[in-house]
Short mmCIF file of C-alpha atoms in Angstrom, two decimals:
data_model
loop_
_atom_site.label_atom_id
_atom_site.label_comp_id
_atom_site.label_asym_id
_atom_site.label_seq_id
_atom_site.Cartn_x
_atom_site.Cartn_y
_atom_site.Cartn_z
CA UNK A 3 83.95 59.25 -10.20
CA UNK A 4 81.62 56.47 -9.17
CA UNK A 5 77.87 56.94 -9.26
CA UNK A 6 76.83 54.77 -6.37
CA UNK A 7 73.09 55.33 -6.62
CA UNK A 8 73.12 54.56 -10.34
CA UNK A 9 75.25 51.50 -9.74
CA UNK A 10 72.85 50.29 -7.06
CA UNK A 11 69.90 50.80 -9.38
CA UNK A 12 71.63 48.85 -12.14
CA UNK A 13 72.35 46.01 -9.73
CA UNK A 14 68.69 45.81 -8.79
CA UNK A 15 67.67 45.89 -12.44
CA UNK A 16 70.03 43.04 -13.24
CA UNK A 17 68.39 41.05 -10.46
CA UNK A 18 65.03 41.65 -12.13
CA UNK A 19 63.44 43.81 -9.42
CA UNK A 20 60.25 45.40 -10.76
CA UNK A 21 60.43 48.28 -8.30
CA UNK A 22 63.85 49.16 -9.71
CA UNK A 23 62.41 49.11 -13.21
CA UNK A 24 59.67 51.56 -12.22
CA UNK A 25 62.27 53.90 -10.69
CA UNK A 26 64.44 53.55 -13.77
CA UNK A 27 61.66 54.29 -16.22
CA UNK A 28 60.07 57.11 -14.24
CA UNK A 29 63.46 58.77 -13.72
CA UNK A 30 64.80 58.61 -17.21
CA UNK A 31 62.08 58.32 -19.82
CA UNK A 32 60.99 61.95 -19.74
CA UNK A 33 64.58 63.16 -19.59
CA UNK A 34 65.55 61.03 -22.57
CA UNK A 35 62.46 62.16 -24.43
CA UNK A 36 63.44 65.79 -23.95
CA UNK A 37 67.08 65.08 -24.82
CA UNK A 38 66.05 63.44 -28.09
CA UNK A 39 63.29 65.91 -28.87
CA UNK A 40 65.82 68.75 -29.01
CA UNK A 41 67.77 66.79 -31.60
CA UNK A 42 64.98 65.63 -33.90
CA UNK A 43 63.45 69.00 -34.77
CA UNK A 44 60.75 68.62 -32.14
CA UNK A 45 59.26 65.47 -33.67
CA UNK A 46 57.40 64.08 -30.62
CA UNK A 47 56.55 60.68 -32.12
CA UNK A 48 60.10 60.12 -33.27
CA UNK A 49 61.42 61.23 -29.88
CA UNK A 50 59.08 58.72 -28.19
CA UNK A 51 60.21 55.89 -30.49
CA UNK A 52 63.88 56.64 -30.05
CA UNK A 53 63.52 57.05 -26.27
CA UNK A 54 61.89 53.61 -26.14
CA UNK A 55 64.68 52.08 -28.25
CA UNK A 56 67.28 53.77 -26.07
CA UNK A 57 65.76 52.40 -22.87
CA UNK A 58 65.52 48.88 -24.32
CA UNK A 59 69.10 49.02 -25.53
CA UNK A 60 70.29 50.33 -22.18
CA UNK A 61 68.46 47.54 -20.34
CA UNK A 62 70.00 44.97 -22.69
CA UNK A 63 73.48 46.29 -21.96
CA UNK A 64 73.29 47.07 -18.26
CA UNK A 65 76.14 44.64 -17.59
CA UNK A 66 78.43 47.02 -19.50
CA UNK A 67 77.60 50.02 -17.31
CA UNK A 68 80.59 50.69 -15.06
CA UNK A 69 79.33 53.79 -13.24
CA UNK A 70 82.19 55.87 -14.61
CA UNK A 71 79.58 58.36 -15.86
CA UNK A 72 76.06 59.06 -14.66
CA UNK A 73 73.56 56.51 -15.90
CA UNK A 74 71.70 59.27 -17.75
CA UNK A 75 74.90 60.42 -19.50
CA UNK A 76 75.56 56.82 -20.50
CA UNK A 77 72.05 56.54 -21.93
CA UNK A 78 72.45 59.86 -23.77
CA UNK A 79 75.35 58.28 -25.66
CA UNK A 80 73.09 55.41 -26.66
CA UNK A 81 70.36 57.87 -27.67
CA UNK A 82 72.82 59.76 -29.87
CA UNK A 83 73.72 56.59 -31.73
CA UNK A 84 70.02 55.91 -32.37
CA UNK A 85 69.45 59.45 -33.59
CA UNK A 86 72.45 59.18 -35.88
CA UNK A 87 71.29 55.81 -37.18
CA UNK A 88 67.79 57.13 -37.74
CA UNK A 89 68.89 60.06 -39.83
CA UNK A 90 71.40 57.93 -41.68
CA UNK A 91 68.57 55.58 -42.58
CA UNK A 92 66.39 58.46 -43.70
CA UNK A 93 69.22 59.56 -46.00
CA UNK A 94 69.36 62.95 -44.44
CA UNK A 95 72.46 64.96 -44.96
CA UNK A 96 74.47 65.59 -41.89
CA UNK A 97 75.59 69.06 -41.17
CA UNK A 98 77.65 70.44 -38.36
CA UNK A 99 75.44 72.94 -36.65
CA UNK A 100 76.27 75.72 -34.29
CA UNK A 101 75.12 74.73 -30.82
CA UNK A 102 72.42 76.89 -29.38
CA UNK A 103 74.76 78.51 -26.88
CA UNK A 104 77.00 79.55 -29.74
CA UNK A 105 74.19 80.82 -31.88
CA UNK A 106 74.83 84.60 -32.03
CA UNK A 107 71.37 85.69 -31.00
CA UNK A 108 71.06 83.13 -28.18
CA UNK A 109 74.57 83.87 -27.00
CA UNK A 110 73.76 87.55 -26.88
CA UNK A 111 70.77 86.87 -24.65
CA UNK A 112 72.77 84.62 -22.38
CA UNK A 113 75.57 87.18 -22.08
CA UNK A 114 73.14 89.93 -21.18
CA UNK A 115 71.70 87.67 -18.51
CA UNK A 116 75.20 87.07 -17.22
CA UNK A 117 75.91 90.80 -17.24
CA UNK A 118 72.69 91.46 -15.39
CA UNK A 119 71.40 93.66 -18.24
CA UNK A 120 68.78 91.35 -19.58
CA UNK A 121 65.42 92.64 -20.66
CA UNK A 122 62.21 90.65 -20.70
CA UNK A 123 61.60 91.12 -24.47
CA UNK A 124 65.02 89.69 -25.33
CA UNK A 125 64.39 86.66 -23.25
CA UNK A 126 60.97 86.14 -24.78
CA UNK A 127 62.39 86.51 -28.28
CA UNK A 128 64.18 83.22 -27.96
CA UNK A 129 61.91 81.71 -25.41
CA UNK A 130 61.61 78.31 -27.06
CA UNK A 131 65.35 77.77 -27.54
CA UNK A 132 66.18 79.02 -24.06
CA UNK A 133 63.52 76.77 -22.54
CA UNK A 134 65.06 73.79 -24.28
CA UNK A 135 68.50 74.78 -23.07
CA UNK A 136 67.39 75.24 -19.47
CA UNK A 137 65.54 71.93 -19.54
CA UNK A 138 68.59 70.13 -20.73
CA UNK A 139 70.76 71.70 -18.04
CA UNK A 140 68.19 70.70 -15.45
CA UNK A 141 68.05 67.15 -16.75
CA UNK A 142 71.82 66.83 -16.43
CA UNK A 143 72.03 68.14 -12.86
CA UNK A 144 72.97 65.48 -10.29
CA UNK A 145 71.02 64.29 -7.25
CA UNK A 146 67.56 65.08 -8.63
CA UNK A 147 68.36 68.81 -8.37
CA UNK A 148 66.52 69.26 -11.64
CA UNK A 149 63.32 67.93 -10.05
CA UNK A 150 63.72 70.23 -7.06
CA UNK A 151 64.17 73.28 -9.26
CA UNK A 152 61.21 72.22 -11.39
CA UNK A 153 59.02 71.95 -8.30
CA UNK A 154 60.15 75.38 -7.19
CA UNK A 155 60.10 77.35 -10.42
CA UNK A 156 57.50 75.57 -12.54
CA UNK A 157 55.18 73.82 -10.13
CA UNK A 158 55.68 76.70 -7.67
CA UNK A 159 55.42 74.40 -4.68
CA UNK A 160 56.10 75.70 -1.20
CA UNK A 161 59.00 74.29 0.81
CA UNK A 162 56.51 72.38 2.93
CA UNK A 163 54.90 70.82 -0.13
CA UNK A 164 58.27 69.89 -1.55
CA UNK A 165 59.28 68.33 1.76
CA UNK A 166 56.10 66.28 1.74
CA UNK A 167 56.60 65.18 -1.88
CA UNK A 168 60.23 64.22 -1.23
CA UNK A 169 59.30 62.61 2.09
CA UNK A 170 61.88 64.67 4.01
CA UNK A 171 62.09 67.69 6.27
CA UNK A 172 61.70 71.33 5.30
CA UNK A 173 65.24 72.07 6.49
CA UNK A 174 66.63 69.33 4.28
CA UNK A 175 64.64 70.65 1.32
CA UNK A 176 65.86 74.20 1.85
CA UNK A 177 69.41 72.99 2.01
CA UNK A 178 68.98 70.82 -1.09
CA UNK A 179 67.34 73.71 -2.94
CA UNK A 180 70.30 75.96 -2.21
CA UNK A 181 72.69 73.31 -3.51
CA UNK A 182 70.50 72.74 -6.58
CA UNK A 183 70.43 76.43 -7.43
CA UNK A 184 74.20 76.64 -6.96
CA UNK A 185 74.68 73.61 -9.17
CA UNK A 186 72.51 75.20 -11.88
CA UNK A 187 74.47 78.49 -11.62
CA UNK A 188 77.77 76.64 -12.01
CA UNK A 189 76.53 74.64 -14.96
CA UNK A 190 75.22 77.68 -16.76
CA UNK A 191 78.32 79.76 -15.99
CA UNK A 192 80.50 76.97 -17.33
CA UNK A 193 78.29 76.93 -20.41
CA UNK A 194 78.93 80.62 -21.07
CA UNK A 195 82.66 80.45 -20.37
CA UNK A 196 83.49 77.53 -22.57
CA UNK A 197 81.93 79.12 -25.67
CA UNK A 198 80.43 75.81 -26.45
CA UNK A 199 77.94 73.37 -25.13
CA UNK A 200 80.27 70.43 -25.32
CA UNK A 201 79.69 69.88 -21.64
CA UNK A 202 76.04 69.34 -22.34
CA UNK A 203 76.15 68.56 -26.03
CA UNK A 204 79.14 66.30 -26.53
CA UNK A 205 78.19 65.78 -30.15
CA UNK A 206 77.63 69.13 -31.75
CA UNK A 207 75.61 68.11 -34.68
CA UNK A 208 72.12 67.93 -35.93
CA UNK A 209 70.52 67.01 -39.20
CA UNK A 210 68.58 68.88 -41.75
CA UNK A 211 66.33 67.57 -44.46
CA UNK A 212 67.79 67.29 -47.91
CA UNK B 13 76.11 84.52 -12.61
CA UNK B 14 74.52 85.20 -9.28
CA UNK B 15 71.50 83.75 -7.57
CA UNK B 16 69.13 86.36 -8.97
CA UNK B 17 70.34 85.77 -12.52
CA UNK B 18 69.91 82.04 -12.07
CA UNK B 19 66.40 82.74 -10.79
CA UNK B 20 65.71 84.90 -13.83
CA UNK B 21 66.79 82.16 -16.18
CA UNK B 22 64.91 79.45 -14.32
CA UNK B 23 61.76 81.57 -14.33
CA UNK B 24 61.84 81.52 -18.13
CA UNK B 25 60.96 77.90 -17.85
CA UNK B 26 57.21 78.05 -17.90
CA UNK B 27 56.70 74.32 -17.96
CA UNK B 28 58.63 71.10 -18.44
CA UNK B 29 58.25 69.39 -21.77
CA UNK B 30 56.68 66.03 -21.05
CA UNK B 31 55.72 63.18 -23.33
CA UNK B 32 52.07 62.32 -23.81
CA UNK B 33 51.00 60.48 -20.66
CA UNK B 34 49.11 57.70 -22.49
CA UNK B 35 51.96 57.13 -24.89
CA UNK B 36 54.41 57.16 -22.03
CA UNK B 37 52.40 54.47 -20.23
CA UNK B 38 52.31 52.36 -23.39
CA UNK B 39 56.04 52.82 -23.79
CA UNK B 40 56.56 51.74 -20.19
CA UNK B 41 54.62 48.52 -20.82
CA UNK B 42 56.58 47.82 -23.98
CA UNK B 43 59.96 48.50 -22.37
CA UNK B 44 59.04 46.39 -19.34
CA UNK B 45 58.01 43.48 -21.58
CA UNK B 46 61.28 43.78 -23.46
CA UNK B 47 63.26 43.93 -20.20
CA UNK B 48 61.56 40.86 -18.76
CA UNK B 49 62.03 38.89 -21.96
CA UNK B 50 65.68 39.85 -22.00
CA UNK B 51 66.07 38.89 -18.36
CA UNK B 52 64.70 35.40 -19.08
CA UNK B 53 67.05 35.06 -22.02
CA UNK B 54 70.02 36.14 -19.92
CA UNK B 55 69.05 33.74 -17.16
CA UNK B 56 68.88 30.89 -19.67
CA UNK B 57 72.27 31.88 -21.06
CA UNK B 58 73.69 32.14 -17.55
CA UNK B 59 72.34 28.70 -16.70
CA UNK B 60 73.75 27.24 -19.91
CA UNK B 61 77.07 28.93 -19.26
CA UNK B 62 77.14 27.72 -15.65
CA UNK B 63 76.27 24.21 -16.77
CA UNK B 64 79.00 24.35 -19.40
CA UNK B 65 81.54 25.60 -16.86
CA UNK B 66 80.48 22.92 -14.39
CA UNK B 67 80.79 20.26 -17.07
CA UNK B 68 84.20 21.62 -18.08
CA UNK B 69 85.37 21.63 -14.48
CA UNK B 70 84.24 18.02 -14.07
CA UNK B 71 85.98 17.01 -17.29
CA UNK B 72 89.19 18.82 -16.30
CA UNK B 73 89.02 17.31 -12.82
CA UNK B 74 88.54 13.84 -14.28
CA UNK B 75 91.42 14.40 -16.68
CA UNK B 76 93.68 15.54 -13.86
CA UNK B 77 92.72 12.45 -11.89
CA UNK B 78 93.42 10.19 -14.85
CA UNK B 79 96.72 11.92 -15.62
CA UNK B 80 97.78 11.77 -11.99
CA UNK B 81 96.79 8.15 -11.78
CA UNK B 82 98.68 7.46 -14.98
CA UNK B 83 101.69 9.44 -13.77
CA UNK B 84 101.48 7.61 -10.48
CA UNK B 85 101.79 4.28 -12.14
CA UNK B 86 104.37 5.50 -14.64
CA UNK B 87 106.32 7.40 -12.03
CA UNK B 88 107.48 4.20 -10.37
CA UNK B 89 110.38 2.37 -11.89
CA UNK B 90 109.28 -0.75 -13.75
CA UNK B 91 109.80 -3.67 -11.41
CA UNK B 92 110.45 -6.12 -14.22
CA UNK B 93 110.75 -6.26 -17.97
CA UNK B 94 108.20 -8.88 -18.74
CA UNK B 95 106.24 -11.69 -17.16
CA UNK B 96 105.17 -14.99 -18.65
CA UNK B 97 102.03 -16.36 -17.10
CA UNK B 98 101.22 -20.05 -17.11
CA UNK B 99 98.01 -21.44 -15.65
CA UNK B 100 95.89 -19.56 -13.18
CA UNK B 101 97.48 -16.58 -11.46
CA UNK B 102 95.59 -14.27 -9.14
CA UNK B 103 96.43 -10.65 -8.39
CA UNK B 104 95.41 -8.67 -5.32
CA UNK B 105 95.75 -4.90 -5.72
CA UNK B 106 94.87 -2.20 -3.21
CA UNK B 107 93.33 -4.73 -0.81
CA UNK B 108 90.68 -5.52 -3.36
CA UNK B 109 89.39 -8.97 -4.08
CA UNK B 110 91.85 -11.11 -6.05
CA UNK B 111 91.36 -11.13 -9.78
CA UNK B 112 92.99 -13.17 -12.55
CA UNK B 113 96.26 -11.55 -13.55
CA UNK B 114 97.18 -10.72 -17.11
CA UNK B 115 100.66 -10.11 -18.48
CA UNK B 116 99.95 -6.47 -19.37
CA UNK B 117 98.87 -5.39 -15.88
CA UNK B 118 100.80 -2.58 -14.16
CA UNK B 119 102.01 -3.73 -10.78
CA UNK B 120 102.65 -1.46 -7.84
CA UNK B 121 104.63 -2.10 -4.68
CA UNK B 122 102.41 -4.03 -2.31
CA UNK B 123 100.58 -6.02 -4.95
CA UNK B 124 100.20 -9.70 -4.12
CA UNK B 125 100.62 -12.31 -6.84
CA UNK B 126 99.42 -15.81 -6.08
CA UNK B 127 99.93 -18.83 -8.31
CA UNK B 128 97.51 -21.73 -8.17
CA UNK B 129 98.54 -25.39 -8.02
CA UNK B 130 98.57 -25.52 -11.81
CA UNK B 131 100.10 -22.15 -12.39
CA UNK B 132 103.52 -20.52 -12.39
CA UNK B 133 105.15 -17.32 -13.58
CA UNK B 134 108.46 -16.40 -15.11
CA UNK B 135 109.50 -12.87 -14.24
CA UNK B 136 112.17 -11.41 -16.52
CA UNK B 137 113.85 -8.90 -14.24
CA UNK B 138 115.39 -5.61 -15.27
CA UNK B 139 118.94 -6.89 -14.95
CA UNK B 140 118.21 -9.76 -17.36
CA UNK B 141 117.98 -12.41 -14.66
CA UNK B 142 114.99 -14.69 -14.37
CA UNK B 143 112.79 -15.25 -11.36
CA UNK B 144 110.47 -18.18 -11.49
CA UNK B 145 107.50 -18.33 -9.18
CA UNK B 146 106.42 -21.93 -8.61
CA UNK B 147 102.91 -23.32 -8.11
CA UNK B 148 101.04 -22.45 -4.91
CA UNK B 149 103.32 -19.51 -4.18
CA UNK B 150 102.38 -16.05 -2.95
CA UNK B 151 104.68 -13.09 -3.36
CA UNK B 152 104.54 -9.35 -2.72
CA UNK B 153 106.49 -7.03 -4.99
CA UNK B 154 108.29 -4.44 -2.87
CA UNK B 155 110.51 -2.84 -5.52
CA UNK B 156 112.49 -3.78 -8.60
CA UNK B 157 115.16 -5.23 -6.30
CA UNK B 158 113.10 -6.80 -3.55
CA UNK B 159 110.32 -9.26 -3.33
CA UNK B 160 108.63 -10.79 -0.34
CA UNK B 161 107.93 -14.50 -0.46
CA UNK B 162 104.89 -15.20 1.69
CA UNK B 163 104.73 -18.89 0.86
CA UNK B 164 105.87 -21.32 -1.82
CA UNK B 165 109.00 -21.45 -3.93
CA UNK B 166 111.01 -19.05 -6.05
CA UNK B 167 113.86 -19.91 -8.39
CA UNK B 168 116.21 -17.07 -9.20
CA UNK B 169 118.67 -17.59 -12.04
CA UNK B 170 121.26 -14.86 -12.44
CA UNK B 171 123.67 -16.99 -14.47
CA UNK B 172 121.87 -16.06 -17.65
CA UNK B 173 122.90 -12.41 -17.43
CA UNK B 174 126.27 -10.69 -17.36
CA UNK B 175 124.98 -7.75 -15.36
CA UNK B 176 123.12 -9.22 -12.43
CA UNK B 177 122.19 -6.64 -9.84
CA UNK B 178 121.48 -7.13 -6.15
CA UNK B 179 118.14 -8.76 -5.54
CA UNK B 180 116.60 -9.74 -2.24
CA UNK B 181 113.96 -12.31 -1.44
CA UNK B 182 112.63 -11.61 2.01
CA UNK B 183 110.62 -13.95 4.19
CA UNK B 184 109.56 -13.89 7.79
CA UNK B 185 112.42 -16.21 8.65
CA UNK B 186 115.16 -14.35 6.83
CA UNK B 187 116.22 -12.47 3.74
CA UNK B 188 118.07 -14.12 0.87
CA UNK B 189 120.37 -12.24 -1.49
CA UNK B 190 122.48 -13.71 -4.25
CA UNK B 191 126.07 -13.33 -5.37
CA UNK B 192 125.77 -14.52 -8.98
CA UNK B 193 124.02 -17.84 -8.81
CA UNK B 194 121.07 -20.11 -9.39
CA UNK B 195 119.14 -20.78 -6.25
CA UNK B 196 115.76 -21.80 -5.00
CA UNK B 197 114.06 -20.32 -1.99
CA UNK B 198 111.24 -22.27 -0.42
CA UNK B 199 109.14 -20.72 2.29
CA UNK B 200 106.70 -22.80 4.25
CA UNK B 201 105.15 -22.06 7.61
CA UNK B 202 107.98 -22.11 10.16
CA UNK B 203 110.49 -23.31 7.57
CA UNK B 204 112.72 -21.57 5.09
CA UNK B 205 114.84 -23.59 2.69
CA UNK B 206 117.43 -22.21 0.36
CA UNK B 207 118.98 -24.50 -2.21
CA UNK B 208 121.90 -23.18 -4.24
CA UNK B 209 122.81 -24.78 -7.52
CA UNK B 210 125.84 -22.65 -8.28
CA UNK B 211 127.57 -19.58 -6.88
CA UNK B 212 126.74 -18.30 -3.41
CA UNK B 213 123.77 -16.92 -1.55
CA UNK B 214 123.73 -14.82 1.59
CA UNK B 215 120.97 -15.21 4.13
CA UNK B 216 120.52 -12.55 6.76
CA UNK B 217 118.47 -13.41 9.76
CA UNK B 218 118.24 -11.60 13.05
CA UNK B 219 121.37 -9.60 12.24
CA UNK B 220 123.30 -12.80 11.45
CA UNK B 221 124.70 -13.68 8.05
CA UNK B 222 124.77 -17.22 6.64
CA UNK B 223 126.30 -18.20 3.34
CA UNK B 224 125.06 -21.10 1.24
CA UNK B 225 127.32 -22.42 -1.53
CA UNK B 226 126.69 -24.47 -4.65
CA UNK B 227 124.94 -27.81 -4.14
CA UNK B 228 124.16 -26.89 -0.55
CA UNK B 229 120.72 -26.72 0.98
CA UNK B 230 120.12 -24.74 4.16
CA UNK B 231 117.02 -25.13 6.29
CA UNK B 232 115.99 -22.47 8.77
CA UNK B 233 113.29 -22.58 11.39
CA UNK B 234 112.18 -19.88 13.80
CA UNK B 235 114.75 -21.27 16.22
CA UNK B 236 117.63 -20.81 13.82
CA UNK B 237 119.60 -22.77 11.22
CA UNK B 238 118.57 -26.40 11.37
CA UNK B 239 120.81 -28.02 8.87
CA UNK B 240 123.08 -27.58 5.88
CA UNK B 241 123.67 -30.50 3.54
CA UNK B 242 124.64 -31.14 -0.03
CA UNK B 243 122.23 -32.21 -2.72
CA UNK B 244 122.18 -33.09 -6.38
CA UNK B 245 119.94 -30.84 -8.31
CA UNK B 246 118.37 -32.81 -11.11
CA UNK B 247 115.97 -34.90 -9.10
CA UNK B 248 115.76 -33.05 -5.81
CA UNK B 249 112.21 -31.98 -4.95
CA UNK B 250 113.29 -28.38 -4.60
CA UNK B 251 114.67 -28.37 -8.13
CA UNK B 252 112.34 -30.61 -10.05
CA UNK B 253 109.70 -27.90 -10.37
CA UNK B 254 112.21 -25.47 -11.86
CA UNK B 255 112.79 -27.87 -14.73
CA UNK B 256 109.07 -28.30 -15.25
CA UNK B 257 108.69 -24.56 -15.51
CA UNK B 258 111.41 -24.14 -18.13
CA UNK B 259 110.54 -22.45 -21.38
CA UNK B 260 109.15 -25.31 -23.52
CA UNK B 261 111.80 -27.19 -25.43
CA UNK B 262 110.83 -27.99 -29.00
CA UNK B 263 111.86 -31.60 -29.54
CA UNK B 264 110.68 -31.84 -33.10
CA UNK B 265 113.60 -31.63 -35.51
CA UNK B 266 116.20 -31.72 -32.72
CA UNK B 267 118.73 -34.53 -32.47
CA UNK B 268 119.28 -36.67 -29.41
CA UNK B 269 122.68 -35.03 -29.12
CA UNK B 270 121.05 -31.57 -28.96
CA UNK B 271 118.60 -32.73 -26.30
CA UNK B 272 121.30 -34.24 -24.09
CA UNK B 273 123.38 -31.06 -24.28
CA UNK B 274 120.34 -28.96 -23.44
CA UNK B 275 119.18 -31.04 -20.49
CA UNK B 276 122.67 -31.31 -19.06
CA UNK B 277 122.94 -27.52 -19.06
CA UNK B 278 119.65 -27.19 -17.25
CA UNK B 279 120.33 -29.87 -14.64
CA UNK B 280 124.06 -29.44 -14.12
CA UNK B 281 124.59 -33.07 -15.06
CA UNK B 282 127.92 -33.88 -16.61
CA UNK B 283 127.56 -36.06 -19.74
CA UNK B 284 129.51 -39.22 -20.30
CA UNK B 285 128.99 -39.75 -24.01
CA UNK B 286 130.72 -43.07 -24.23
CA UNK B 287 131.74 -42.15 -27.78
CA UNK B 288 128.21 -41.59 -29.04
CA UNK B 289 128.36 -37.91 -29.80
CA UNK B 290 128.40 -38.29 -33.57
CA UNK B 291 125.87 -41.10 -33.71
CA UNK B 292 123.36 -39.32 -31.51
CA UNK B 293 123.47 -36.33 -33.84
CA UNK B 294 121.77 -38.45 -36.46
CA UNK B 295 118.89 -39.42 -34.15
CA UNK B 296 116.01 -37.03 -34.74
CA UNK B 297 113.35 -36.56 -32.06
CA UNK B 298 109.59 -35.94 -32.01
CA UNK B 299 106.87 -35.42 -29.36
CA UNK B 300 106.94 -33.13 -26.32
CA UNK B 301 108.42 -32.97 -22.83
CA UNK B 302 106.46 -29.94 -21.67
CA UNK B 303 105.90 -29.77 -17.90
CA UNK B 304 107.80 -32.99 -17.30
CA UNK B 305 110.38 -33.57 -14.59
CA UNK B 306 114.00 -34.26 -15.54
CA UNK B 307 113.63 -38.00 -15.07
CA UNK B 308 110.36 -38.12 -16.99
CA UNK B 309 111.79 -36.07 -19.84
CA UNK B 310 114.86 -38.32 -20.08
CA UNK B 311 112.73 -41.49 -20.00
CA UNK B 312 110.33 -40.16 -22.60
CA UNK B 313 113.02 -39.05 -25.02
CA UNK B 314 115.34 -42.05 -24.70
CA UNK B 315 112.40 -44.49 -25.01
CA UNK B 316 111.89 -43.30 -28.55
CA UNK B 317 115.53 -44.07 -29.51
CA UNK B 318 117.92 -46.99 -29.52
CA UNK B 319 119.88 -45.41 -26.71
CA UNK B 320 119.58 -45.62 -22.95
CA UNK B 321 120.87 -43.46 -20.13
CA UNK B 322 122.04 -43.79 -16.61
CA UNK B 323 122.69 -41.21 -13.90
CA UNK B 324 125.46 -41.90 -11.49
CA UNK B 325 126.97 -39.41 -9.09
CA UNK B 326 125.90 -36.42 -11.09
CA UNK B 327 126.96 -37.89 -14.44
CA UNK B 328 124.62 -38.71 -17.27
CA UNK B 329 125.89 -41.76 -19.12
CA UNK B 330 124.71 -42.48 -22.67
CA UNK B 331 124.41 -46.19 -23.56
CA UNK B 332 123.64 -47.84 -26.87
CA UNK B 333 121.19 -50.75 -26.40
CA UNK B 334 122.57 -52.65 -29.36
CA UNK B 335 125.98 -52.92 -27.83
#
């Protein structure tokens, strides 16, 4: 699968276009920050440092990007190598951890949601972990669907406001929103069916302090 | 999972986790600086790489040109084995201005070789025969078996090789080819002369064949064959120059007997020893006869001895002064 928009952005970056750099940074820095944050025990400063290193490394190696995966997925691979290197340097012992979706308590919550039997207290019990999970799913959705869903569910924008922000029509926004929600449903359903988060967490590991 | 369940999950997301705005801005500046620095570096590398490729292409192109040029000159069969250059010889190649010729130059078909009044060449042809280009002569090499005589005289001696191959001297007035012989071709404006010392020579002109035999001289004008008459070689103007352009004969240490044998072979004179063979072997010679005519060489050598000579009807008679 070719990612034409990503490829186009990379081409512009290689030509040195500043506008492309702004798009690149604004699109991916926050996403990378969140991706890393979930893997460094919520250390914000470390997540910022590693996100910066990841972006620099990605920019240095743009020629190697072949658009076989989404640009963000490609950068996540780079981020993982930095995280691994960081913890290796800190002499932290690696341990294979159970991904959040496979964690018994989280999984139970997710299954009750899927069965339509969820209760508000159960959701709130694991609010932080679930929030992180949802954010990561959103960040991996294609075509800026994550932004659309964020506008709708977090910023609580109206369709008209979203249309204005995206510089498009209300009909187009409604249509895009429907596709975004469907995409999210599919991603989450796949998450529950596979019994693992490999789709979203290709490397199922974290680190703990010695 | 249906739409409502998706909504339920999404509504759990109270807010997106965002990095600190000020730190994010600082990060943006740092990443941008890094990106721009890297871009400059890559551009420099690209320029260096492009320059290197361009230089390589130029070098390869030049090499190909040189190799082709070299192959071009080596691809042609050698037109001769060796050339001896005497005096001033000029070479005109590729319609360029004439330049002094050296013995190691590579000739191509179409090259013009011109000898000055004090110069001559001895071409040692591939078949072992010898082609002498006299003074004030201009020739054009056509191939290893054909030469064009623009003006002047050529002496072709095939008697010195056992494996003479066909060779043609072409002029505007006709083409001369040999059948095992020694002959001189002289080409002047509106006049072609062919003098044969031994063997036979064929002359083709306007689809007609003429044969010239030993001791015959044929003259041809634009109107046709003018005359054929016999001649004696040793002092005929058409032959005298061939003797002068012989390889130098080293007199020093040679006997008079040796000299007489040598000069008789080169002039086709029969020797009448008058019983002096043995005595003349004890007469040792000195000095030089370089670039002398037959008569001058004979006079010079015999003047330094007690012997005299006389030429009568193609015979060289040896006479002792004391008797």
